[in-house]
Coordinates of C-alpha atoms in Angstrom, one line a residue:
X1 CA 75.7 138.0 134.5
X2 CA 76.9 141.3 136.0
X3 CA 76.5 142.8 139.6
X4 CA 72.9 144.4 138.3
X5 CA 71.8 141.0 138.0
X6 CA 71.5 141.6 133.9
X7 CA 72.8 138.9 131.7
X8 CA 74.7 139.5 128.2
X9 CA 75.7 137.1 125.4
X10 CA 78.5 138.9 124.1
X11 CA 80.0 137.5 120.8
X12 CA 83.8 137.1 120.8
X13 CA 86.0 140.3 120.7
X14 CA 83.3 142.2 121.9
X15 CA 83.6 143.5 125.8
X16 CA 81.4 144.7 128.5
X17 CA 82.0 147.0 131.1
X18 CA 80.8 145.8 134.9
X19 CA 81.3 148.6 137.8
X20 CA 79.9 148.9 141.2
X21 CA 76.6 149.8 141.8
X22 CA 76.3 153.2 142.9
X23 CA 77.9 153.5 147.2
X24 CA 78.8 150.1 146.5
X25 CA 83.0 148.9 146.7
X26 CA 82.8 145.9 144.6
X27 CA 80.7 144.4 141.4
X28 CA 80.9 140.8 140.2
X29 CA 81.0 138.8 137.1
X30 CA 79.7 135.5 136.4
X31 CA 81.3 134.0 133.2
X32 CA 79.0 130.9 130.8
X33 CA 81.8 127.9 131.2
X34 CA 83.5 129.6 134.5
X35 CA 87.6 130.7 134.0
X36 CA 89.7 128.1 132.5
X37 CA 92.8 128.3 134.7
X38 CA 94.3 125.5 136.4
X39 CA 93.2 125.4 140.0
X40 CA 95.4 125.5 142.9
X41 CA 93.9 123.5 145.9
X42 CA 90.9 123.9 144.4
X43 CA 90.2 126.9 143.6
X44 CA 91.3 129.5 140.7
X45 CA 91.4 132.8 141.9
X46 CA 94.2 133.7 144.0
X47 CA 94.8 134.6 147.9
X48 CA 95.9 137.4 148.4
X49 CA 97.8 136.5 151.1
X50 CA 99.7 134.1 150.7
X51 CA 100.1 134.5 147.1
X52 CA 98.8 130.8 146.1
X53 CA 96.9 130.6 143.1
X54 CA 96.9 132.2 139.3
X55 CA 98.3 135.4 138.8
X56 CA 96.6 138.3 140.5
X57 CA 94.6 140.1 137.5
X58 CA 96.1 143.4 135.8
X59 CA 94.6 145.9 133.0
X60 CA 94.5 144.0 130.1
X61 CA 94.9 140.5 131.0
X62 CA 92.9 137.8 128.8
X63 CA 91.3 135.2 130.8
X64 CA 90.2 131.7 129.0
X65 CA 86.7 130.3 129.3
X66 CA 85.7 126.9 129.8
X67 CA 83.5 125.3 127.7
X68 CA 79.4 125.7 127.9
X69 CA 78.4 123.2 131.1
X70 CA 74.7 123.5 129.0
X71 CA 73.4 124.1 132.5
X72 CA 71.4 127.0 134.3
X73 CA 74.1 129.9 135.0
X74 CA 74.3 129.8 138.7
X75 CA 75.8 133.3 140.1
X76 CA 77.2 133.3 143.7
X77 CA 78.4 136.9 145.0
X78 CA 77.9 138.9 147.9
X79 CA 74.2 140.5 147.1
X80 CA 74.1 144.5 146.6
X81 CA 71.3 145.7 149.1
X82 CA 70.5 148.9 150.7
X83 CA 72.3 149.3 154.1
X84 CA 70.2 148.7 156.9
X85 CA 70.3 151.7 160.1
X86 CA 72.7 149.3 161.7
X87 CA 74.8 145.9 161.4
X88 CA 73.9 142.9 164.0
X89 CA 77.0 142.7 166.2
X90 CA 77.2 139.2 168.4
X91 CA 80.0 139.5 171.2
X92 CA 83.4 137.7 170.2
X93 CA 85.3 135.5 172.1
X94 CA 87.6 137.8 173.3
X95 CA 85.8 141.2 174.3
X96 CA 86.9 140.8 177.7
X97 CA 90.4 141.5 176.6
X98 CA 88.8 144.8 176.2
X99 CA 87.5 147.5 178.3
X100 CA 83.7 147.6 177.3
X101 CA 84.5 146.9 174.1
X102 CA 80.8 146.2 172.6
X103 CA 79.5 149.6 174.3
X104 CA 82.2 151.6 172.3
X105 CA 81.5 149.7 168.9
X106 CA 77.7 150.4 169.2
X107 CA 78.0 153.7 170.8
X108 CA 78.6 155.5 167.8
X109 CA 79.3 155.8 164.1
X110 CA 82.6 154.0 162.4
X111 CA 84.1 155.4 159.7
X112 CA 85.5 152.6 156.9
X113 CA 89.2 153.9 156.0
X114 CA 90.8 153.1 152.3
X115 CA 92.4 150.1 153.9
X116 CA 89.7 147.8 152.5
X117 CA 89.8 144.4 150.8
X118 CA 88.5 141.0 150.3
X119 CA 90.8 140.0 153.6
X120 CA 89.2 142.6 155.6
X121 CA 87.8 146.2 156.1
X122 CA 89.6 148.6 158.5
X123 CA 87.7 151.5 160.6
X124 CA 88.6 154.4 162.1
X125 CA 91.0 154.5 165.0
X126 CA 88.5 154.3 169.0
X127 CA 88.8 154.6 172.5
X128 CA 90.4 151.0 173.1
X129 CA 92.3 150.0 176.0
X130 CA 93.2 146.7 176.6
X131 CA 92.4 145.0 180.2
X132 CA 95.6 142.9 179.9
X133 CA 99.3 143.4 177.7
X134 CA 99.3 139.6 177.3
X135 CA 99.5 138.9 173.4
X136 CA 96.9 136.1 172.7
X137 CA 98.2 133.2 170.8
X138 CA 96.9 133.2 167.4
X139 CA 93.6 131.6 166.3
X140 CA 91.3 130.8 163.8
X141 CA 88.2 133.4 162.6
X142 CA 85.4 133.4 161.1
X143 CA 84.3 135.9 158.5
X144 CA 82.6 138.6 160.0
X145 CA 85.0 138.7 162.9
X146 CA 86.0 142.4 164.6
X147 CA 89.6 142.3 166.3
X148 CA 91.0 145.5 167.6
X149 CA 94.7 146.3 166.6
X150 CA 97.4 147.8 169.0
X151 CA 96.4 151.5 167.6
X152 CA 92.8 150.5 168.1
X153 CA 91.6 149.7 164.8
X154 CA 88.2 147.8 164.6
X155 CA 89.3 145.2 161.6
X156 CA 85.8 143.4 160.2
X157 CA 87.4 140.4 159.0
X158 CA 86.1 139.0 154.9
X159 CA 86.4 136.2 152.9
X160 CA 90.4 136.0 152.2
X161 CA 90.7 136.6 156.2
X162 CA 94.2 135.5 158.1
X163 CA 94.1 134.2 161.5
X164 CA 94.3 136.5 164.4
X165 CA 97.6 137.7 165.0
X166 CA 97.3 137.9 168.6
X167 CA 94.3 140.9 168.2
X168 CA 91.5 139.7 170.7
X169 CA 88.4 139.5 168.8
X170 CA 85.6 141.1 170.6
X171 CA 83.1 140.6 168.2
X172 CA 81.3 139.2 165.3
X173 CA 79.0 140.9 162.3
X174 CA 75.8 139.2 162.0
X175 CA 76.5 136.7 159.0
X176 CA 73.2 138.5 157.0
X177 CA 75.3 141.8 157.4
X178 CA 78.6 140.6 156.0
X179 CA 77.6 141.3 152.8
X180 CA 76.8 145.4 153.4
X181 CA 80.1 145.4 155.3
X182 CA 81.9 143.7 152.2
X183 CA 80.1 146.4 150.0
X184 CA 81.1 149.3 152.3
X185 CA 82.9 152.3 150.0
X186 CA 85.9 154.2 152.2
X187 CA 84.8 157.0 153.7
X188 CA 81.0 155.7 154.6
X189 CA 79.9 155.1 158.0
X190 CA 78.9 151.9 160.2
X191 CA 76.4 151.5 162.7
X192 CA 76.6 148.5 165.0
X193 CA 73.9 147.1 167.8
X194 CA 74.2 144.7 169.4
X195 CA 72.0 141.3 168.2

């Protein structure tokens, strides 16, 4: 099934070609008998990361199939929706490492920079100062999760997210908004409110 929600039988040799939706970043592909690689805790597609799993994919790699489970083709991706005026913001568990930090993420527009991937998705440079220079030990996140870098980058944490680094997190994206965050092309802009 591709990301328009179509489904193809496609006989063998024969290809399909699967793009984003229009001012979308990303499109998906559901494949009858899933991809036959071995997994690696798990799981077969690989962290970015750390490097753990298959190879990453390149242009004309040839992926095995599995064989036909004979069952409904389930399809889990991140849905393709309209953007709504603004994305639900929830207050992190660090924003009072930073001076009004939820006023200056919902006070205006965010630009998403090219810097965007299925770790995370990096915004413009703000206005943040810290209210203290202690470095926070690192900790877990949740996807969804906002930390502000040293140069004051917003980074909306995705699915292949890290821990934190040490960069207070001073706020979370609505989980039903993840999705249009995940889908957000470099160059559009973000409006937060609080939720």
């Amino acid at each position: 099934t591709s990301s328009d929600g179509h489904r193809h039988t496609l006989a063998a040799g024969r290809r399909l070609r699967v793009d984003p939706a229009p001012g979308t970043m990303w499109a998906h592909l559901a494949v009858r008998g899933g991809i036959a690689c071995d997994p690696v805790l798990g799981s077969r597609s690989q962290d970015t990361l750390s490097g753990l799993g298959p190879p990453a994919l390149a242009d004309g790699d040839v992926l095995p199939v599995g064989p036909d489970p004979g069952t409904a083709l389930p399809a889990d991706h991140a849905p393709v929706r309209r953007r709504p005026p603004t994305i639900g913001l929830w207050p992190g568990p660090r924003v009072d490492h930073i001076h009004a930090a939820l006023d200056l993420l919902v006070g205006r527009p965010w630009t998403v920079t090219t810097s965007v991937s299925r770790v995370g998705v990096r915004l413009e440079p703000g206005p943040f100062q810290a209210t203290t220079s202690d470095r926070l030990p690192s900790e877990g996140l949740v996807e969804g999760a906002i930390q502000i870098t040293p140069s004051g980058e917003p980074v909306i944490m995705l699915a292949n997210h890290p821990t934190t680094g040490g960069y207070p997190v001073v706020a979370v994206v609505d989980p039903a908004d993840v999705p249009v965050v995940a889908q957000a092309v470099p160059g559009s802009r973000l409006h937060f409110t609080r939720v």
